[in-house]
PDB file of C-alpha atoms in Angstrom:
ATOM      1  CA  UNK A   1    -133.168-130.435 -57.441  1.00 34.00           C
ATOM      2  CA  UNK A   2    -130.629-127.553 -57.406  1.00 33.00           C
ATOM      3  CA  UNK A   3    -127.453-128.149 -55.246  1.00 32.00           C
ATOM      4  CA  UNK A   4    -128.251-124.299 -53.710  1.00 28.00           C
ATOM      5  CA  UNK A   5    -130.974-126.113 -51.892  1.00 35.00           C
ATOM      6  CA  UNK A   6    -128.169-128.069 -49.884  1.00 36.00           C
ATOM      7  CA  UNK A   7    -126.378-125.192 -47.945  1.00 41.00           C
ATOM      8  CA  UNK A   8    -129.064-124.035 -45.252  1.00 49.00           C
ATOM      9  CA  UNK A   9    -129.095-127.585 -44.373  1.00 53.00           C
ATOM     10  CA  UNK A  10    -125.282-128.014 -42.877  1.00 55.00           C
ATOM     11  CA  UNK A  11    -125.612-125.798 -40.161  1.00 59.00           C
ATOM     12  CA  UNK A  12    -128.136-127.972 -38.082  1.00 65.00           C
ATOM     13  CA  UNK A  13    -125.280-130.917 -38.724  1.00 57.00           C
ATOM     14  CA  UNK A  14    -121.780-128.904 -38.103  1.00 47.00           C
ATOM     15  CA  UNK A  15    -120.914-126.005 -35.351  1.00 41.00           C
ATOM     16  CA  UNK A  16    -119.906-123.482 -37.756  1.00 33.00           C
ATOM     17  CA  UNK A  17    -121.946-122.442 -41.154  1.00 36.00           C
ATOM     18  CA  UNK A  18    -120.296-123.151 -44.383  1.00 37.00           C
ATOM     19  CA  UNK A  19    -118.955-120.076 -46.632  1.00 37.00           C
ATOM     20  CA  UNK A  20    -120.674-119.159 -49.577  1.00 35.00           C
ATOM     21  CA  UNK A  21    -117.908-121.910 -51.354  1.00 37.00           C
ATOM     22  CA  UNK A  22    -118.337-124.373 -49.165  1.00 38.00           C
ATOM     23  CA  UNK A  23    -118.307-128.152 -50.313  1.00 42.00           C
ATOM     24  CA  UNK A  24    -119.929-130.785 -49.007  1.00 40.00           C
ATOM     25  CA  UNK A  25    -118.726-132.791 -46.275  1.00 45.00           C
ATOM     26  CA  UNK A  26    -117.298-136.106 -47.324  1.00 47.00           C
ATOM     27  CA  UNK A  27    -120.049-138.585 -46.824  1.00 46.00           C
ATOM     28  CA  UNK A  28    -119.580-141.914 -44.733  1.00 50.00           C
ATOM     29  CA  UNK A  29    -119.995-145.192 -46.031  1.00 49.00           C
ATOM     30  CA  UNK A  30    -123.599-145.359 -46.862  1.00 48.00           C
ATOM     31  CA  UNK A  31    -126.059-147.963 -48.072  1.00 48.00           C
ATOM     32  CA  UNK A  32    -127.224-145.046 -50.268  1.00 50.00           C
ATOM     33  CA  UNK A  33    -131.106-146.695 -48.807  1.00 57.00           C
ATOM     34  CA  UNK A  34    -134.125-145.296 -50.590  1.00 67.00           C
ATOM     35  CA  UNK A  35    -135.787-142.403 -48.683  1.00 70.00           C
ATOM     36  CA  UNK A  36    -138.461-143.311 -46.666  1.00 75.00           C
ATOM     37  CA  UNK A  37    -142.001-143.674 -48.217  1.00 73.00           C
ATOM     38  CA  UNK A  38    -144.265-140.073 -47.039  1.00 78.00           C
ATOM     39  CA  UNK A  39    -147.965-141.450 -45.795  1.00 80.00           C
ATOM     40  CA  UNK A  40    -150.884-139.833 -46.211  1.00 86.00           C
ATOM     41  CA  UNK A  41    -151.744-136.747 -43.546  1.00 90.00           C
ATOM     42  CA  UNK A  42    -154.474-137.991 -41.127  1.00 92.00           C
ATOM     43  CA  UNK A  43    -157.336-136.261 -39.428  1.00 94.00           C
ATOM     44  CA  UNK A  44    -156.838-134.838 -36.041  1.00 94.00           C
ATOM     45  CA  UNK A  45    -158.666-132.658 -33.404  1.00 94.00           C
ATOM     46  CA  UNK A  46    -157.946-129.045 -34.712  1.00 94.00           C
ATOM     47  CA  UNK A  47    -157.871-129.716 -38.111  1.00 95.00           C
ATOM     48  CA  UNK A  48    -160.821-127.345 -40.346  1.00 95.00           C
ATOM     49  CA  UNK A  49    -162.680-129.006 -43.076  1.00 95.00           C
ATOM     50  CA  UNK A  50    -164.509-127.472 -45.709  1.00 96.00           C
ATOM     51  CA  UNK A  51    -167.292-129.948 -46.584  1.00 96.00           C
ATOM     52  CA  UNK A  52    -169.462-130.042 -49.410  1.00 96.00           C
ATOM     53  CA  UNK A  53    -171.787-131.656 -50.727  1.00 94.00           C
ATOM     54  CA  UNK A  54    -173.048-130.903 -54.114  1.00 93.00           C
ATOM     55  CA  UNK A  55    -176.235-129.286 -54.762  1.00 91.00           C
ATOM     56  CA  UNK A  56    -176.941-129.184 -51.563  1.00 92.00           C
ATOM     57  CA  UNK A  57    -175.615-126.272 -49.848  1.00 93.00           C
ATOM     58  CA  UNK A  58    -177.755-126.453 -46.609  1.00 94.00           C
ATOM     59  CA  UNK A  59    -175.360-129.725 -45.603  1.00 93.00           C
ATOM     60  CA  UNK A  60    -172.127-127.990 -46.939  1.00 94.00           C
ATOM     61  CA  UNK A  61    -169.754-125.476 -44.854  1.00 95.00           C
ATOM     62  CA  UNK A  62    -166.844-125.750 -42.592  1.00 96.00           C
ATOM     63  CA  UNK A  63    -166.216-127.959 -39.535  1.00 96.00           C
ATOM     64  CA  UNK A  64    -163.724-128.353 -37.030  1.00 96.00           C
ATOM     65  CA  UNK A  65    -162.740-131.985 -35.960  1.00 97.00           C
ATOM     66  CA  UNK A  66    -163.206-131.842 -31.830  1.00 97.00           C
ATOM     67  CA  UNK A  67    -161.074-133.238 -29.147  1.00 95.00           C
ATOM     68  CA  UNK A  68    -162.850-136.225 -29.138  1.00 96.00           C
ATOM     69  CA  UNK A  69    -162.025-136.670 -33.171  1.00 95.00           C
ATOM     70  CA  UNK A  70    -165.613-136.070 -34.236  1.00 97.00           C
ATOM     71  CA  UNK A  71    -166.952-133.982 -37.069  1.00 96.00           C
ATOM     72  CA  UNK A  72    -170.373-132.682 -35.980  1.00 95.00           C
ATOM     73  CA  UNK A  73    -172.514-132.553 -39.318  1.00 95.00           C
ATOM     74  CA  UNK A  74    -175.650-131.748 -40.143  1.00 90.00           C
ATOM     75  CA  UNK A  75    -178.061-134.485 -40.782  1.00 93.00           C
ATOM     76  CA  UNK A  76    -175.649-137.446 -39.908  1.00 95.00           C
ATOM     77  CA  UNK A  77    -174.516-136.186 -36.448  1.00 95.00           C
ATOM     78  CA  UNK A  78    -171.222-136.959 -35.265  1.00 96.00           C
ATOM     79  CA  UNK A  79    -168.346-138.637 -37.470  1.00 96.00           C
ATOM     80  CA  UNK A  80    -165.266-140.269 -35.902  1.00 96.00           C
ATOM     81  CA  UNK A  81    -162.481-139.207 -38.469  1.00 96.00           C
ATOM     82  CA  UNK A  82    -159.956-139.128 -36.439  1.00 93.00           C
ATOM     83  CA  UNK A  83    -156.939-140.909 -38.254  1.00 91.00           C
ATOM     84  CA  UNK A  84    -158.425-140.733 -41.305  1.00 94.00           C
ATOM     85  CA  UNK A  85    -156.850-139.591 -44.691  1.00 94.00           C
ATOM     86  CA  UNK A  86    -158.947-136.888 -46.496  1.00 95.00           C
ATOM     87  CA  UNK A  87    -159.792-139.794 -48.948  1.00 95.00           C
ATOM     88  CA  UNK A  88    -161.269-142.040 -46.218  1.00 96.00           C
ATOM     89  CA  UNK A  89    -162.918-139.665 -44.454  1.00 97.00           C
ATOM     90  CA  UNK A  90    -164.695-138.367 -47.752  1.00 97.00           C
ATOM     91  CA  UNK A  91    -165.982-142.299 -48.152  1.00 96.00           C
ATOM     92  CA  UNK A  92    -166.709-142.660 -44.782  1.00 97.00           C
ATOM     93  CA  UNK A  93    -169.003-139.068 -45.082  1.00 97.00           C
ATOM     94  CA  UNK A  94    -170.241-140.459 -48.537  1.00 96.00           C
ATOM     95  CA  UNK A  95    -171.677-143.737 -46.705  1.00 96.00           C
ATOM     96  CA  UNK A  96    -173.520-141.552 -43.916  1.00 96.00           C
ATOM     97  CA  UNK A  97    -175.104-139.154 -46.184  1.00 96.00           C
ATOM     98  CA  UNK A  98    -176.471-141.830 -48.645  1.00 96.00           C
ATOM     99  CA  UNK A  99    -178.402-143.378 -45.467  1.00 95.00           C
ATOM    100  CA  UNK A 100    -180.638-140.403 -46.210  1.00 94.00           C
ATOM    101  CA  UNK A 101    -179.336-138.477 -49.627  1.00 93.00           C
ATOM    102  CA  UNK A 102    -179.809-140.075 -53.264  1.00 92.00           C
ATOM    103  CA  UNK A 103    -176.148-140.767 -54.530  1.00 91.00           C
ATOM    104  CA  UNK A 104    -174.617-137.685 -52.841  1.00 93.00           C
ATOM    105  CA  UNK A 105    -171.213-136.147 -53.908  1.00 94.00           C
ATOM    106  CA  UNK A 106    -169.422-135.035 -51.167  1.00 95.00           C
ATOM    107  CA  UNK A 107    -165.785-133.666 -51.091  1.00 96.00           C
ATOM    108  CA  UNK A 108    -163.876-132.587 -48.235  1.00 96.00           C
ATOM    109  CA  UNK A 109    -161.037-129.990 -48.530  1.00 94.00           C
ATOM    110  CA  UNK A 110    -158.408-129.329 -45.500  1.00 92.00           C
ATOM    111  CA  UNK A 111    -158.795-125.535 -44.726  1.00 92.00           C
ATOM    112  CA  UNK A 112    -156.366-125.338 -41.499  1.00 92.00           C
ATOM    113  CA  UNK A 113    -153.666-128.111 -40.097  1.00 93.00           C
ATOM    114  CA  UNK A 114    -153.438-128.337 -36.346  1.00 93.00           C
ATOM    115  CA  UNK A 115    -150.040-128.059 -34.850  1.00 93.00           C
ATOM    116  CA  UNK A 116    -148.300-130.938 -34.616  1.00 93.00           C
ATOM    117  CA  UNK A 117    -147.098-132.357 -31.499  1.00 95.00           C
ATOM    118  CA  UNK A 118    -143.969-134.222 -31.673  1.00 97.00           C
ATOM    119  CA  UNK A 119    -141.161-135.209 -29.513  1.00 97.00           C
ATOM    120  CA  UNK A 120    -136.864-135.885 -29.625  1.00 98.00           C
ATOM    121  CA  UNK A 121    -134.199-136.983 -28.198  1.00 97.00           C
ATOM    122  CA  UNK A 122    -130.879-139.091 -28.450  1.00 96.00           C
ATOM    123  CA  UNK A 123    -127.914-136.909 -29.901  1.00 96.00           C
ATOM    124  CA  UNK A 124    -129.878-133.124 -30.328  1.00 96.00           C
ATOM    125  CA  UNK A 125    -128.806-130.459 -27.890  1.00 96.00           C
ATOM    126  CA  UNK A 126    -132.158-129.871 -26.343  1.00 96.00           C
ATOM    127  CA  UNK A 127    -134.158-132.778 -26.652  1.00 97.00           C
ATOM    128  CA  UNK A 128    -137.907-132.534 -25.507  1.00 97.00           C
ATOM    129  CA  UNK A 129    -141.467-132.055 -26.640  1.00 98.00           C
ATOM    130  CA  UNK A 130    -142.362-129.565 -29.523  1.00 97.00           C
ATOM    131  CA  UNK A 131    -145.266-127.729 -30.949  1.00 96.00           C
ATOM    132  CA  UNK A 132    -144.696-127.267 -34.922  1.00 95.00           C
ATOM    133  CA  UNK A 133    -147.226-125.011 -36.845  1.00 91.00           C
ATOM    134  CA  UNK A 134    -148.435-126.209 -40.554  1.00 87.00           C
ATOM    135  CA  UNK A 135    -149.204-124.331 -43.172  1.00 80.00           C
ATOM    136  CA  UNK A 136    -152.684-124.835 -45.249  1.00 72.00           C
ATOM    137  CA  UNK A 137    -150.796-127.115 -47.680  1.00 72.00           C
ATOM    138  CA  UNK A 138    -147.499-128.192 -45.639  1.00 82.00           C
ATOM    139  CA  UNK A 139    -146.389-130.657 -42.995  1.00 86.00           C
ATOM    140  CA  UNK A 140    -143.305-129.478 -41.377  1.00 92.00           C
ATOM    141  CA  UNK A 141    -140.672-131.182 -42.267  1.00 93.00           C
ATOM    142  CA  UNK A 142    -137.668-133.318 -40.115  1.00 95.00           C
ATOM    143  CA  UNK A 143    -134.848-130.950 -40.423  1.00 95.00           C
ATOM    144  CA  UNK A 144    -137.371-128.140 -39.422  1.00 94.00           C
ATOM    145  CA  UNK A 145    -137.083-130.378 -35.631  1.00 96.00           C
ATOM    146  CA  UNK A 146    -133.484-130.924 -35.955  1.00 96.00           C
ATOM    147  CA  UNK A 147    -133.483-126.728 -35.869  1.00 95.00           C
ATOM    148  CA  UNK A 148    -135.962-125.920 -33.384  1.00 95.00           C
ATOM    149  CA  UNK A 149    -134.226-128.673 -30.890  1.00 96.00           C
ATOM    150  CA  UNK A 150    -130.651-126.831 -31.301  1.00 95.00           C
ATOM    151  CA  UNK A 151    -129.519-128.590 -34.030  1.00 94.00           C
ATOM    152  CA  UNK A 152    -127.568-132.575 -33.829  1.00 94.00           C
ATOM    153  CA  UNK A 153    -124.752-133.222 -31.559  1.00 94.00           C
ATOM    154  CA  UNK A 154    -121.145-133.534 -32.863  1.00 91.00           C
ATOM    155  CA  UNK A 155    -121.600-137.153 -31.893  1.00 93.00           C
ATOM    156  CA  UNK A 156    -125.120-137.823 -33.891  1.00 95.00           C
ATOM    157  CA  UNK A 157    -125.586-140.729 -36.428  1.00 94.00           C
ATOM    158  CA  UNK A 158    -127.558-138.690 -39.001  1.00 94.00           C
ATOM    159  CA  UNK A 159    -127.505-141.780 -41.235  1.00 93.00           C
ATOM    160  CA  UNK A 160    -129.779-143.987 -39.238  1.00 94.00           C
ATOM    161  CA  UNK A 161    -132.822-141.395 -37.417  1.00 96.00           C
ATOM    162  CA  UNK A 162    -135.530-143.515 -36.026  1.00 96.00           C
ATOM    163  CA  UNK A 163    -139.249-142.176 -36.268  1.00 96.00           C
ATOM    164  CA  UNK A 164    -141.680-143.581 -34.149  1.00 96.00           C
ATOM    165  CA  UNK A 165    -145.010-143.071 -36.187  1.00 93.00           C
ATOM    166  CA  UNK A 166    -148.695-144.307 -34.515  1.00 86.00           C
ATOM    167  CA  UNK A 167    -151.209-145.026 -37.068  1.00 77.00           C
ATOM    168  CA  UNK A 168    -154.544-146.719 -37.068  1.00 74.00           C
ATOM    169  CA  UNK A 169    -153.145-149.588 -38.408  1.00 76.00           C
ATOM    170  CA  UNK A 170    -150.014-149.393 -35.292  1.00 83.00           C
ATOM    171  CA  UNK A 171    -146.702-148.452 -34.834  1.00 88.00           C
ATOM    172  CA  UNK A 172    -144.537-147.717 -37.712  1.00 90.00           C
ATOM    173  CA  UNK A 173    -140.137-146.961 -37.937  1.00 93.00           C
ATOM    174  CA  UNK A 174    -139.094-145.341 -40.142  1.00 93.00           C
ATOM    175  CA  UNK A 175    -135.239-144.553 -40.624  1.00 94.00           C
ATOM    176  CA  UNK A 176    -133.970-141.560 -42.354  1.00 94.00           C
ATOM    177  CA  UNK A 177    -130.736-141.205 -43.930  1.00 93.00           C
ATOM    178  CA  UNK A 178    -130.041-137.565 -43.926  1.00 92.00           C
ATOM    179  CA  UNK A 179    -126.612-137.985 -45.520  1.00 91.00           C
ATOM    180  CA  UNK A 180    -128.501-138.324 -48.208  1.00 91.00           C
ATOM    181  CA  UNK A 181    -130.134-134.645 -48.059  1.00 90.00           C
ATOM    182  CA  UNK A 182    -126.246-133.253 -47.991  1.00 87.00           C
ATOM    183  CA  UNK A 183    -125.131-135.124 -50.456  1.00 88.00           C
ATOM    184  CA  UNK A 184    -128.578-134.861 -53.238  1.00 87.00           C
ATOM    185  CA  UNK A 185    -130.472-131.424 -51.940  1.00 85.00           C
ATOM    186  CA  UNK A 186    -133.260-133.330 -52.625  1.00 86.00           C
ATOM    187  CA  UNK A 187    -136.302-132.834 -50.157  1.00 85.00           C
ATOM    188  CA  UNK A 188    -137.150-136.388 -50.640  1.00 87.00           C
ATOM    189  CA  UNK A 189    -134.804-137.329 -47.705  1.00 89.00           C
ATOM    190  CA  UNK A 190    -136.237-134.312 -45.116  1.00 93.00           C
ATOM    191  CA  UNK A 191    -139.041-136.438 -44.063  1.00 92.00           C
ATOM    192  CA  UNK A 192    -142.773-134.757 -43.132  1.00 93.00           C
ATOM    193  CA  UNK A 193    -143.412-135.192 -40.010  1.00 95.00           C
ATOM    194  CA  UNK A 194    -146.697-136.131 -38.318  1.00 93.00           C
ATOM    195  CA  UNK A 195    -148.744-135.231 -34.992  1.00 93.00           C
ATOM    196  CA  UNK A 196    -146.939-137.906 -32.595  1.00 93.00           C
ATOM    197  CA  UNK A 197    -144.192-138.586 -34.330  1.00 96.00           C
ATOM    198  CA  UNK A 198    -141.328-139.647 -31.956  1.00 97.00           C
ATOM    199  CA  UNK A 199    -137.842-138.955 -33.241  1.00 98.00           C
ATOM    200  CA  UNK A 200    -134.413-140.760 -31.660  1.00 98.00           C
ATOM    201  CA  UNK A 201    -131.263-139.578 -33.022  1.00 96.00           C
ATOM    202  CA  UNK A 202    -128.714-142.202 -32.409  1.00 96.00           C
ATOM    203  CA  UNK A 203    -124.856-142.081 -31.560  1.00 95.00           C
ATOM    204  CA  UNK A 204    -122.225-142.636 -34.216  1.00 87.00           C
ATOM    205  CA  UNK A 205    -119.015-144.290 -34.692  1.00 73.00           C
ATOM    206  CA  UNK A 206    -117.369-141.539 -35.278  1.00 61.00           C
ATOM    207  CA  UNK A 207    -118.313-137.649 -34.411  1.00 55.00           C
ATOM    208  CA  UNK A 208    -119.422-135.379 -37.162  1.00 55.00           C
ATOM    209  CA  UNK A 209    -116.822-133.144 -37.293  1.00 57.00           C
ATOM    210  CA  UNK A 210    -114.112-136.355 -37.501  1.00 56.00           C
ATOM    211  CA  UNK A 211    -116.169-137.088 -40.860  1.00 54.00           C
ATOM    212  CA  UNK A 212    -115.743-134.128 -42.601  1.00 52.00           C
ATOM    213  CA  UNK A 213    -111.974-134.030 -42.316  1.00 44.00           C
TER     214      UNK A 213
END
């Protein structure tokens, strides 16, 4: 990725925004850890689906997944897809409609993200609960938080953020070394988030602004 992409991302780390010729801050000792794996997006109440089902448009259209996390269909009724990828929520559909189609193909497409709901605190001047928007194709992404919530402290550990993630499978961490987003530009290391994620920023050793000297 080009190095350009790095500059818009110091500000949420340092009190001051670097000059056109800034350089990057010296980085601390670092494991130089893979980033973190990105999962799948999952099904939530909000979300609009375009269903279809091929050749037969009187079972096709667009539905939005309810509070409860049910897609109301016609013919199969209600369909708990609620933490479902697109992928298992167009076998789980596929299943239903073959109880009364022969060999239906049915494809879902995501028409409109719900907000996300996520939460931080630790080192971030003004930790709290926050509602993110999505685009049709996008998950916001971590540093997009880090912004909204004021930006790190000068104290922040920005090497080892911990996010909380639920899943139907349970609770996952993940840790997120954005050192690594300085130091590459690549996006790779500015995590998506997802609805419920829980972000802690922990306290360093030593304070930002002591590690860029």
């Amino acid at each position: 990725p080009p190095r350009s992409t790095l500059f818009p991302y110091t500000t949420l780390f340092r009190s001051s925004s670097p000059s056109a010729n800034a350089q990057v801050p010296p980085l601390p000792a670092s494991s130089a850890a893979a980033a973190p794996a990105e999962t799948a997006y999952t099904l939530g109440a909000g979300d609009v689906i375009q269903v279809t089902t091929f050749k037969v448009p009187q079972y096709s259209g667009e539905s939005e997944v309810s509070v409860d996390g049910t897609l109301n269909l016609s013919l199969i009724g209600p369909v708990n897809v609620a933490g479902l990828t697109i992928d298992e929520a167009t076998a789980l559909l596929s299943n239903r409609y073959a109880q009364y189609l022969k060999r239906p193909l049915v494809t879902l497409g995501l028409l409109n993200r719900r907000p996300l709901q996520v939460g931080i605190s630790g080192e971030i001047n003004q930790p709290g609960a926050y509602t993110l928007t999505q685009t049709e194709t996008q998950a916001p992404r971590l540093t997009q938080l880090l912004e909204t919530a004021g930006g790190v402290t000068q104290v922040a550990d920005i090497q080892q953020i911990q996010i909380q993630r639920s899943g139907r499978d349970g609770t996952q961490l993940l840790t997120v070394d954005l050192w690594r987003l300085l130091e590459t530009g690549s996006s790779q290391y500015d995590i998506s988030l997802r609805d419920g994620d829980s972000v802690f920023i922990p306290t360093g050793r030593i304070s930002l602004e002591d590690a860029a000297l």
